[in-house]
CSV table of C-alpha atoms in Angstrom, one decimal:
chain,number,residue,atom,x,y,z
R,150,MET,CA,143.6,174.2,-100.8
R,151,VAL,CA,144.0,172.4,-97.6
R,152,GLN,CA,142.9,174.3,-94.5
R,153,PHE,CA,143.1,173.1,-90.9
R,154,THR,CA,139.9,173.8,-89.1
R,155,SER,CA,141.3,173.4,-85.6
R,156,LEU,CA,144.3,172.1,-83.7
R,157,ASP,CA,143.1,169.5,-81.3
R,158,TYR,CA,145.0,168.2,-78.3
R,159,LEU,CA,146.3,165.1,-80.2
R,160,THR,CA,147.9,167.3,-82.9
R,161,ILE,CA,149.6,169.4,-80.3
R,162,ILE,CA,150.9,166.3,-78.5
R,163,LEU,CA,152.2,164.9,-81.9
R,164,LEU,CA,154.0,168.2,-82.6
R,165,ILE,CA,155.5,168.3,-79.1
R,166,LEU,CA,156.7,164.6,-79.4
R,167,THR,CA,158.2,165.3,-82.8
R,168,THR,CA,160.0,168.4,-81.5
R,169,LEU,CA,161.3,166.4,-78.5
R,170,LEU,CA,162.5,163.6,-80.8
R,171,LEU,CA,164.4,166.1,-83.0
R,172,ILE,CA,166.0,167.8,-79.9
R,173,PHE,CA,167.0,164.4,-78.5
R,174,THR,CA,168.6,163.4,-81.9
R,175,ILE,CA,170.5,166.6,-82.2
R,176,ILE,CA,171.7,166.5,-78.5
R,177,SER,CA,172.8,162.8,-78.8
R,178,MET,CA,174.7,163.7,-82.0
R,179,PHE,CA,176.7,166.4,-80.3
R,180,THR,CA,177.2,164.6,-77.0
R,181,GLN,CA,178.7,161.4,-78.5
R,182,LYS,CA,182.2,160.7,-77.2
R,183,ARG,CA,184.6,161.9,-79.7
R,184,ILE,CA,188.3,161.2,-79.8
R,185,SER,CA,190.5,164.0,-80.8
R,186,LYS,CA,194.0,163.0,-82.0
R,187,THR,CA,196.8,165.4,-81.6
R,188,VAL,CA,199.8,164.4,-83.6
R,189,ILE,CA,203.0,165.7,-82.1
R,190,GLY,CA,206.0,164.6,-84.1
R,191,PRO,CA,207.4,161.7,-82.2
R,192,LYS,CA,211.0,162.2,-81.3
R,193,ILE,CA,213.3,159.3,-80.5
R,194,ILE,CA,215.8,160.0,-77.7
R,195,VAL,CA,219.1,158.2,-77.2
R,196,LYS,CA,220.6,158.3,-73.7
R,197,ILE,CA,224.3,157.7,-73.6
R,198,LYS,CA,226.2,157.2,-70.4
R,199,CYS,CA,229.6,156.4,-69.1
R,200,LEU,CA,230.1,152.9,-67.5
R,201,ASN,CA,231.4,154.7,-64.4
R,202,ASN,CA,228.2,156.8,-64.2
R,203,ASP,CA,230.1,160.1,-64.2
R,204,TYR,CA,228.9,161.4,-67.6
R,205,ASN,CA,225.7,161.2,-69.7
R,206,GLU,CA,224.3,162.9,-72.7
R,207,GLU,CA,221.1,162.8,-74.8
R,208,LYS,CA,220.9,163.0,-78.5
R,209,GLU,CA,218.4,162.3,-81.3
R,210,PHE,CA,218.3,158.8,-82.7
R,211,ASN,CA,220.2,157.8,-85.8
R,212,LYS,CA,219.9,154.4,-87.6
R,213,GLY,CA,222.5,152.1,-86.2
R,214,TYR,CA,222.1,152.9,-82.5
R,215,TYR,CA,221.0,150.2,-80.1
R,216,VAL,CA,221.0,149.7,-76.3
R,217,GLY,CA,224.4,148.5,-75.3
R,218,LEU,CA,226.3,150.0,-78.3
R,219,GLU,CA,229.7,151.5,-77.5
R,220,THR,CA,229.8,155.0,-78.8
R,221,GLY,CA,233.2,156.2,-77.7
R,222,LYS,CA,235.2,157.2,-74.7
R,223,CYS,CA,234.0,159.2,-71.7
R,224,PRO,CA,235.4,162.8,-71.9
R,225,LYS,CA,235.8,162.8,-68.0
R,226,CYS,CA,237.3,159.4,-67.1
R,227,GLY,CA,238.1,157.8,-70.4
R,228,SER,CA,236.1,154.7,-69.9
R,229,LYS,CA,233.5,153.3,-72.3
R,230,LEU,CA,230.4,155.4,-73.3
R,231,VAL,CA,227.4,153.1,-74.1
R,232,VAL,CA,223.9,153.7,-75.3
R,233,ASP,CA,221.8,153.2,-72.1
R,234,ALA,CA,218.3,153.8,-73.4
R,235,ILE,CA,216.3,154.6,-76.6
R,236,TYR,CA,212.7,155.7,-76.3
R,237,SER,CA,210.2,158.0,-78.1
R,238,VAL,CA,208.6,161.1,-76.7
R,239,GLY,CA,205.6,162.8,-78.1
R,240,GLY,CA,203.7,160.9,-80.9
R,241,THR,CA,200.0,160.7,-81.2
R,242,LYS,CA,198.0,161.6,-78.1
R,243,GLU,CA,194.3,160.7,-77.9
R,244,LYS,CA,192.0,162.9,-76.0
R,245,GLU,CA,188.4,162.1,-75.3
R,246,LEU,CA,186.0,165.0,-75.8
R,247,ARG,CA,182.4,165.2,-74.7
C,102,MET,CA,138.5,174.8,-101.0
C,103,ASN,CA,139.0,171.4,-99.2
C,104,ASN,CA,138.5,171.3,-95.5
C,105,VAL,CA,140.6,168.7,-93.8
C,106,SER,CA,139.9,168.0,-90.2
C,107,SER,CA,142.5,166.8,-87.7
C,108,SER,CA,140.6,163.4,-87.5
C,109,ASP,CA,141.2,163.0,-91.2
C,110,ILE,CA,144.9,163.6,-90.7
C,111,TRP,CA,145.0,161.0,-87.9
C,112,TYR,CA,143.2,158.6,-90.2
C,113,ILE,CA,145.9,159.0,-92.8
C,114,VAL,CA,148.7,158.8,-90.2
C,115,LEU,CA,147.2,155.6,-88.8
C,116,ILE,CA,147.1,154.0,-92.2
C,117,ALA,CA,150.7,155.1,-92.8
C,118,ILE,CA,151.7,153.6,-89.5
C,119,PHE,CA,149.9,150.3,-90.3
C,120,ILE,CA,151.6,150.1,-93.8
C,121,LEU,CA,155.0,150.9,-92.2
C,122,SER,CA,154.5,148.4,-89.5
C,123,PHE,CA,153.6,145.7,-92.1
C,124,ILE,CA,156.7,146.5,-94.1
C,125,LEU,CA,158.9,146.4,-91.0
C,126,ASN,CA,157.5,143.1,-89.7
C,127,PHE,CA,156.7,141.1,-92.8
C,128,THR,CA,159.3,142.0,-95.4
C,129,ASP,CA,163.1,142.0,-95.7
C,130,ILE,CA,163.2,145.6,-96.6
C,131,PRO,CA,164.7,146.9,-93.2
C,132,GLN,CA,167.4,144.2,-93.3
C,133,ARG,CA,168.2,145.1,-96.9
C,134,MET,CA,168.5,148.7,-95.9
C,135,GLN,CA,170.8,147.8,-93.1
C,136,LEU,CA,172.8,145.6,-95.4
C,137,TRP,CA,173.4,148.5,-97.8
C,138,ARG,CA,174.3,150.8,-94.9
C,139,PHE,CA,176.8,148.3,-93.4
C,140,ALA,CA,178.2,147.2,-96.8
C,141,SER,CA,178.9,150.8,-97.6
C,142,TYR,CA,180.6,151.4,-94.3
C,143,VAL,CA,182.7,148.2,-94.6
C,144,ARG,CA,183.6,149.0,-98.2
C,145,ARG,CA,185.0,152.4,-97.2
C,146,ARG,CA,187.1,150.8,-94.4
C,147,LEU,CA,188.4,148.2,-96.8
C,148,VAL,CA,189.5,151.0,-99.1
C,149,GLN,CA,191.4,152.4,-96.1
C,150,LEU,CA,192.9,149.0,-95.5
C,151,ASP,CA,194.0,148.7,-99.1
C,152,GLU,CA,195.7,152.1,-98.8
C,153,ILE,CA,197.5,150.9,-95.6
C,154,GLU,CA,198.7,147.7,-97.3
C,155,ASN,CA,199.9,149.6,-100.4
C,156,ASP,CA,201.7,152.1,-98.2
C,157,ILE,CA,203.4,149.2,-96.3
C,158,ARG,CA,204.5,147.6,-99.5
C,159,ARG,CA,206.0,151.0,-100.7
C,160,ARG,CA,207.9,151.5,-97.5
C,161,LEU,CA,209.1,147.9,-97.5
C,162,VAL,CA,210.3,148.2,-101.1
C,163,SER,CA,212.2,151.3,-100.2
C,164,TYR,CA,213.7,149.6,-97.1
C,165,LEU,CA,214.8,146.5,-99.1
C,166,SER,CA,216.2,148.7,-101.9
C,167,LYS,CA,218.4,150.5,-99.4
C,168,LEU,CA,219.7,147.0,-98.4
C,169,ASN,CA,220.7,146.5,-102.1
C,170,VAL,CA,218.0,143.8,-102.8
C,171,ALA,CA,217.8,143.4,-106.6
C,172,SER,CA,214.0,142.7,-106.9
C,173,PRO,CA,212.3,143.8,-103.7
C,174,LYS,CA,208.8,143.5,-105.0
C,175,GLU,CA,209.4,139.9,-106.0
C,176,VAL,CA,210.9,139.2,-102.5
C,177,ILE,CA,207.8,140.6,-100.8
C,178,ASP,CA,205.2,138.9,-103.1
C,179,ASN,CA,206.9,135.5,-102.8
C,180,PHE,CA,207.0,135.8,-99.0
C,181,ILE,CA,203.5,137.1,-98.6
C,182,ASN,CA,201.9,134.3,-100.6
C,183,ASN,CA,203.8,131.5,-98.9
C,184,TYR,CA,205.1,130.4,-95.5
C,185,PHE,CA,201.8,129.6,-93.9
C,186,LEU,CA,201.7,127.1,-91.0
C,187,ILE,CA,199.2,124.3,-90.7
C,188,GLU,CA,198.5,123.6,-87.1
C,189,PRO,CA,199.0,120.0,-85.9
C,190,VAL,CA,196.2,117.5,-85.4
C,191,SER,CA,194.5,118.4,-82.0
C,192,ILE,CA,191.9,115.6,-81.7
C,193,GLU,CA,194.9,113.4,-80.7
C,194,PRO,CA,196.6,115.6,-78.2
C,195,THR,CA,199.6,113.3,-77.5
C,196,ASP,CA,202.8,115.1,-78.3
C,197,ILE,CA,200.9,118.1,-79.7
C,198,ILE,CA,203.3,120.6,-78.2
C,199,ARG,CA,206.4,118.7,-79.6
C,200,ARG,CA,204.7,118.6,-83.0
C,201,LEU,CA,203.8,122.2,-82.9
C,202,ALA,CA,207.3,123.2,-81.8
C,203,HIS,CA,208.8,121.2,-84.6
C,204,LEU,CA,206.5,122.8,-87.2
C,205,ILE,CA,207.3,126.3,-85.9
C,206,ASN,CA,211.1,125.6,-86.0
C,207,VAL,CA,210.8,124.2,-89.5
C,208,ARG,CA,208.9,127.4,-90.6
C,209,ASP,CA,211.5,129.6,-88.9
C,210,ALA,CA,214.3,127.8,-90.6
C,211,ASN,CA,212.5,128.1,-94.0
C,212,VAL,CA,212.0,131.9,-93.5
C,213,LYS,CA,215.6,132.4,-92.5
C,214,GLU,CA,216.8,130.4,-95.5
C,215,TYR,CA,214.5,132.5,-97.8
C,216,VAL,CA,215.9,135.8,-96.6
C,217,GLU,CA,219.5,134.4,-96.7
C,218,ARG,CA,218.9,133.4,-100.4
C,219,TYR,CA,217.7,136.8,-101.5
C,220,ILE,CA,219.8,139.0,-99.1
C,221,PRO,CA,222.9,136.9,-98.4
C,222,LYS,CA,225.3,139.7,-97.3
C,223,LEU,CA,223.3,141.0,-94.5
C,224,GLN,CA,224.4,141.0,-90.8
C,225,LYS,CA,222.4,138.7,-88.5
C,226,PRO,CA,220.6,141.6,-86.6
C,227,GLU,CA,219.5,143.3,-89.9
C,228,LYS,CA,218.4,139.9,-91.3
C,229,HIS,CA,216.1,139.5,-88.3
C,230,ASN,CA,214.7,143.0,-88.8
C,231,VAL,CA,214.0,142.1,-92.5
C,232,ILE,CA,212.2,138.9,-91.4
C,233,VAL,CA,209.9,140.8,-89.0
C,234,ALA,CA,209.3,143.5,-91.6
C,235,LEU,CA,208.2,140.9,-94.1
C,236,GLU,CA,206.0,139.2,-91.4
C,237,ILE,CA,204.3,142.5,-90.8
C,238,ALA,CA,203.5,142.9,-94.5
C,239,SER,CA,202.3,139.3,-94.6
C,240,ALA,CA,200.1,139.7,-91.6
C,241,ILE,CA,198.3,142.8,-93.0
C,242,ASN,CA,197.9,141.1,-96.3
C,243,ILE,CA,196.2,138.1,-94.6
C,244,VAL,CA,193.9,140.4,-92.5
C,245,ASN,CA,192.9,142.3,-95.7
C,246,LYS,CA,192.2,139.1,-97.6
C,247,VAL,CA,190.2,137.5,-94.8
C,248,LEU,CA,188.1,140.7,-94.3
C,249,LYS,CA,187.4,140.9,-98.1
C,250,HIS,CA,186.4,137.2,-98.0
C,251,TYR,CA,183.8,137.8,-95.4
C,252,PHE,CA,182.6,141.0,-96.9
C,253,LYS,CA,182.0,139.3,-100.3
C,254,LEU,CA,180.4,136.3,-98.6
C,255,GLY,CA,178.1,138.6,-96.7
C,256,LEU,CA,177.0,140.4,-99.9
C,257,LYS,CA,176.7,137.2,-101.8
C,258,ASN,CA,174.3,135.6,-99.3
C,259,ASN,CA,172.6,138.8,-98.2
C,260,ASN,CA,173.9,138.0,-94.7
C,261,TRP,CA,173.4,141.3,-93.0
C,262,ILE,CA,174.4,139.9,-89.6
C,263,LEU,CA,177.8,139.0,-91.0
C,264,LEU,CA,178.2,142.5,-92.5
C,265,MET,CA,177.0,144.1,-89.3
C,266,GLN,CA,179.6,142.1,-87.3
C,267,LEU,CA,182.3,143.2,-89.8
C,268,ALA,CA,181.2,146.8,-89.6
C,269,LEU,CA,181.2,146.8,-85.8
C,270,SER,CA,184.7,145.2,-85.7
C,271,MET,CA,186.3,147.3,-88.4
C,272,PRO,CA,187.4,150.3,-86.1
C,273,GLU,CA,189.2,147.9,-83.8
C,274,ILE,CA,190.8,145.9,-86.7
C,275,LEU,CA,191.9,149.1,-88.3
C,276,ARG,CA,193.4,150.4,-85.1
C,277,ILE,CA,195.5,147.2,-84.8
C,278,VAL,CA,196.4,147.3,-88.5
C,279,ASN,CA,197.6,150.9,-88.2
C,280,ALA,CA,199.7,149.9,-85.2
C,281,TYR,CA,201.3,147.2,-87.4
C,282,SER,CA,201.9,149.6,-90.2
C,283,LYS,CA,203.7,152.1,-87.8
C,284,ALA,CA,205.7,149.1,-86.4
C,285,LEU,CA,207.5,148.7,-89.7
C,286,ASP,CA,209.4,152.0,-89.0
C,287,ALA,CA,210.6,150.7,-85.7
C,288,PHE,CA,211.9,147.4,-87.2
C,289,SER,CA,213.5,149.1,-90.2
C,290,LEU,CA,215.2,151.6,-87.9
C,291,GLY,CA,216.1,149.0,-85.3
C,292,THR,CA,214.8,150.9,-82.3
C,293,PRO,CA,213.7,149.0,-79.2
C,294,ILE,CA,209.9,148.4,-79.1
C,295,GLY,CA,207.5,148.1,-76.1
C,296,ASP,CA,207.6,144.3,-76.3
C,297,GLY,CA,211.4,144.6,-75.7
C,298,ALA,CA,210.7,145.6,-72.1
C,299,GLY,CA,211.6,142.1,-70.8
C,300,PRO,CA,215.0,141.9,-72.6
C,301,LEU,CA,215.8,145.5,-71.5
C,302,VAL,CA,215.2,144.6,-67.9
C,303,VAL,CA,217.7,141.8,-68.3
C,304,ARG,CA,220.2,144.1,-70.1
C,305,TYR,CA,220.1,146.5,-67.1
C,306,LEU,CA,220.3,143.6,-64.7
C,307,VAL,CA,223.5,142.1,-66.2
C,308,GLY,CA,225.4,145.3,-66.9
C,309,SER,CA,228.4,144.6,-69.0
C,310,ALA,CA,228.5,140.9,-68.5
C,311,GLU,CA,229.4,138.7,-71.5
C,312,PRO,CA,226.6,136.7,-73.1
C,313,LYS,CA,226.8,132.9,-73.7
C,314,VAL,CA,224.7,131.3,-76.4
C,315,ILE,CA,222.4,128.7,-74.9
C,316,THR,CA,220.2,127.8,-77.8
C,317,GLU,CA,219.3,129.3,-81.2
C,318,ASP,CA,219.0,133.2,-81.1
C,319,THR,CA,219.1,133.0,-77.2
C,320,VAL,CA,221.8,133.9,-74.8
C,321,TYR,CA,222.3,133.9,-71.0
C,322,TYR,CA,224.4,135.9,-68.6
C,323,GLU,CA,225.8,134.9,-65.2
C,324,VAL,CA,226.2,137.7,-62.7
C,325,SER,CA,226.2,138.1,-58.9
C,326,LEU,CA,223.7,140.2,-57.1
C,327,ASN,CA,224.1,140.6,-53.3
C,328,ASN,CA,225.8,137.1,-53.2
C,329,ARG,CA,223.0,135.5,-55.2
C,330,ARG,CA,223.9,133.8,-58.5
C,331,VAL,CA,221.7,135.3,-61.2
C,332,TYR,CA,221.4,133.6,-64.6
C,333,ALA,CA,219.6,136.0,-66.9
C,334,ILE,CA,218.2,134.8,-70.3
C,335,LYS,CA,217.2,136.9,-73.2
C,336,ALA,CA,217.0,136.7,-77.0
C,337,GLU,CA,220.2,137.5,-78.8
C,338,GLY,CA,220.2,141.2,-79.8
C,339,PRO,CA,220.2,143.7,-81.3
C,340,GLY,CA,218.2,142.1,-84.2
C,341,ALA,CA,214.4,141.6,-84.0
C,342,THR,CA,214.0,138.1,-82.5
C,343,VAL,CA,212.3,136.6,-79.5
C,344,GLY,CA,214.6,133.7,-79.3
C,345,ARG,CA,213.6,130.5,-77.6
C,346,PRO,CA,213.3,131.4,-73.9
C,347,GLY,CA,211.4,128.2,-72.9
C,348,GLU,CA,214.0,125.9,-74.4
C,349,ALA,CA,216.8,128.0,-72.8
C,350,VAL,CA,215.2,127.8,-69.3
C,351,ASP,CA,214.8,124.0,-69.7
C,352,LYS,CA,218.5,123.7,-70.7
C,353,LEU,CA,219.8,126.0,-68.0
C,354,ILE,CA,217.8,124.2,-65.2
C,355,GLU,CA,219.2,120.9,-66.4
C,356,MET,CA,222.7,122.4,-66.6
C,357,LEU,CA,222.4,123.5,-63.0
C,358,GLY,CA,221.0,120.1,-62.0
C,359,GLY,CA,217.7,121.6,-60.8
C,360,ASN,CA,219.5,123.6,-58.1
C,361,VAL,CA,217.6,126.8,-58.8
C,362,ALA,CA,215.8,128.7,-56.0
C,363,ARG,CA,213.4,130.6,-58.3
C,364,VAL,CA,212.6,131.4,-61.9
C,365,ILE,CA,211.4,135.0,-62.6
C,366,THR,CA,209.9,135.8,-66.0
C,367,VAL,CA,209.6,139.4,-67.1
C,368,ASP,CA,207.4,140.4,-70.1
C,369,ALA,CA,205.3,143.1,-71.6
C,370,ALA,CA,201.5,142.6,-71.0
C,371,LEU,CA,198.6,144.1,-72.8
C,372,ARG,CA,196.9,146.6,-70.5
C,373,LEU,CA,193.2,147.0,-70.0
C,374,GLU,CA,191.7,150.3,-71.0
C,375,SER,CA,191.4,151.3,-67.3
C,376,GLU,CA,195.1,150.7,-66.7
C,377,ASP,CA,198.0,153.0,-67.3
C,378,THR,CA,201.0,152.4,-69.5
C,379,GLY,CA,204.1,151.5,-67.6
C,380,GLU,CA,202.2,149.9,-64.6
C,381,VAL,CA,204.1,147.0,-63.2
C,382,ALA,CA,202.4,144.0,-61.7
C,383,GLU,CA,203.7,140.8,-60.1
C,384,GLY,CA,202.2,137.4,-60.1
C,385,VAL,CA,202.8,133.7,-60.4
C,386,GLY,CA,203.3,131.7,-63.7
C,387,ALA,CA,205.2,132.0,-66.9
C,388,ALA,CA,204.9,135.5,-68.3
C,389,ILE,CA,205.2,134.7,-72.0
C,390,GLY,CA,202.8,135.2,-74.8
C,391,ASP,CA,203.8,132.4,-77.2
C,392,VAL,CA,201.5,129.9,-78.9
C,393,GLY,CA,202.5,127.2,-76.5
C,394,PRO,CA,205.9,125.4,-76.9
C,395,GLU,CA,208.1,127.9,-75.1
C,396,LYS,CA,205.6,128.5,-72.2
C,397,ILE,CA,205.1,124.8,-71.6
C,398,SER,CA,208.9,124.2,-71.6
C,399,ILE,CA,209.2,126.7,-68.7
C,400,GLU,CA,206.2,125.2,-66.8
C,401,ARG,CA,207.5,121.6,-67.3
C,402,ALA,CA,211.1,122.5,-66.3
C,403,VAL,CA,210.1,124.3,-63.0
C,404,THR,CA,207.4,121.6,-62.2
C,405,LYS,CA,210.0,118.8,-62.6
C,406,TYR,CA,212.2,120.3,-59.8
C,407,GLY,CA,209.4,122.1,-57.8
C,408,ILE,CA,210.9,125.5,-58.5
C,409,PRO,CA,208.7,128.6,-57.7
C,410,LEU,CA,207.9,130.5,-60.9
C,411,ASP,CA,207.2,134.3,-60.7
C,412,ALA,CA,206.0,136.7,-63.3
C,413,VAL,CA,206.6,140.5,-63.5
C,414,VAL,CA,204.8,142.3,-66.2
C,415,ILE,CA,204.9,145.8,-67.6
C,416,LYS,CA,201.5,147.0,-68.9
C,417,MET,CA,201.1,148.7,-72.3
C,418,SER,CA,198.7,148.8,-75.3
C,419,ILE,CA,199.1,146.8,-78.5
C,420,GLU,CA,200.3,150.0,-80.3
C,421,GLU,CA,202.9,150.6,-77.7
C,422,ALA,CA,204.0,146.9,-77.6
C,423,ILE,CA,204.9,146.8,-81.3
C,424,ASN,CA,206.2,150.4,-81.8
C,425,THR,CA,209.3,152.3,-80.7
C,426,MET,CA,209.4,152.1,-76.9
C,427,THR,CA,207.8,155.1,-75.3
C,428,LYS,CA,209.0,157.0,-72.3
C,429,GLU,CA,206.2,155.6,-70.2
C,430,VAL,CA,207.1,152.0,-71.0
C,431,TYR,CA,210.8,152.9,-70.4
C,432,ASP,CA,209.8,154.2,-66.9
C,433,GLY,CA,207.9,150.9,-66.4
C,434,VAL,CA,211.1,149.0,-67.3
C,435,LEU,CA,213.0,150.8,-64.6
C,436,LYS,CA,210.2,150.0,-62.1
C,437,ALA,CA,210.2,146.3,-63.2
C,438,LEU,CA,214.0,146.2,-62.7
C,439,GLU,CA,213.6,147.3,-59.1
C,440,ARG,CA,210.8,144.8,-58.6
C,441,VAL,CA,213.0,142.0,-59.9
C,442,LYS,CA,215.9,143.0,-57.6
C,443,GLU,CA,213.5,143.1,-54.6
C,444,LEU,CA,212.2,139.7,-55.5
C,445,ILE,CA,215.7,138.3,-55.7
C,446,ASN,CA,216.8,139.9,-52.4
C,447,SER,CA,213.7,138.9,-50.5
C,448,LYS,CA,213.0,135.4,-51.9
C,449,VAL,CA,216.4,134.0,-52.8
C,450,ARG,CA,218.9,133.2,-50.1
C,451,GLU,CA,222.6,134.1,-50.3
C,452,GLY,CA,224.5,131.6,-52.4
C,453,GLU,CA,221.4,130.3,-54.2
C,454,ALA,CA,220.8,130.5,-57.9
C,455,VAL,CA,218.0,132.3,-59.6
C,456,ILE,CA,217.0,132.5,-63.3
C,457,VAL,CA,215.6,135.7,-64.7
C,458,VAL,CA,214.0,135.5,-68.1
C,459,GLY,CA,213.5,138.7,-70.2
C,460,VAL,CA,210.8,137.6,-72.6
C,461,GLY,CA,210.0,139.6,-75.7
C,462,ASN,CA,211.5,140.9,-78.9
C,463,THR,CA,215.0,142.2,-78.4
C,464,VAL,CA,215.2,144.6,-81.4
C,465,GLY,CA,217.5,147.5,-80.6
C,466,VAL,CA,218.7,145.9,-77.4
C,467,LEU,CA,222.0,144.1,-77.3
């Protein structure tokens, strides 16, 4: 059976260094920059407005819409309603964690 | 009972350190261990890439099936394995741009003819969207094949540096491939993408003016802004095409006999990590990211007549550039529109002509 007779200074230093190395490794593992991705369902918005600028509305995108498409008549002045903008809101957001 | 003193332990530790040091310095074992580690990492990422490619194929088959294509798998496979472009000889630079432009036009014509052959009844905008969707599938297939080539080469030659480079590049490559994969939805739905910021600025600038075709897939509008004649060029929408803005600028300047006070190019630009999406910046030069022929056409045309050339760019990431336009990019478009109007009002005198070029893919924008 192995028995240590004494703990000299070198052994203590070796133990301290090994412990510090382990602590450093663990800390560096947990402090690495992590990217958290929050997925919010992207929603595509269609902005429709009257050519006379007296009416506008927003609706969800349907296939076939494009910017400049005539969608009907303005309920206020009767002039053309056109798709003014199409863009997405939400989607994947990336957040950096420490 | 054995008594082991601490000096005996140190003796054993020293011998172990010596042996370890010998192994580390005079054998290939560390490199082989790294090679295994990197190979295992790259292999896992290549499996991910295969999954992305298969997913794209499934979505593309579904998209083409909805367009009543009889054999969508055959259409995809035939496209993916063909239609490469061999770059012209560059050690003799004379006419290289003309040769390159010619080859690009020939390839474009072949691709259009291919889609026309398989899906003849489609409208022009939808046909352009199909072409871009096929190009996306083809691009991802090429990336996958090239990565596998280098992976196998690295393993074959025990080239751990090659595998390490691959392993370190894989996250960035996968990020771009994922962006391309998502872009398929934008093109199959026909929504405007971030790269369409330039054409959208032109759309807002010209209002309800009527377009005139100036060259293939490219139109121009003539409007008046505070007594300045504005000629605005963009690709012909709402299909997915970038048109030929360079050729259009050249033709338009010649049509106007060189009497143009200014040419303003508006395009999407890739932002740096420290920049925000939707930032607008202004500079000098042709804001256009093509391989050469279109950009040089603009530069040559303005240089011939000494016309100042401005650039207005809207910053965004690669993901935002090829996916459905985000609200942040849209806000950038509105800012860029105001900047273009300011430029026209401040640098073009009343009665003079100015050309505004909205560079980018006009999918979802008439």
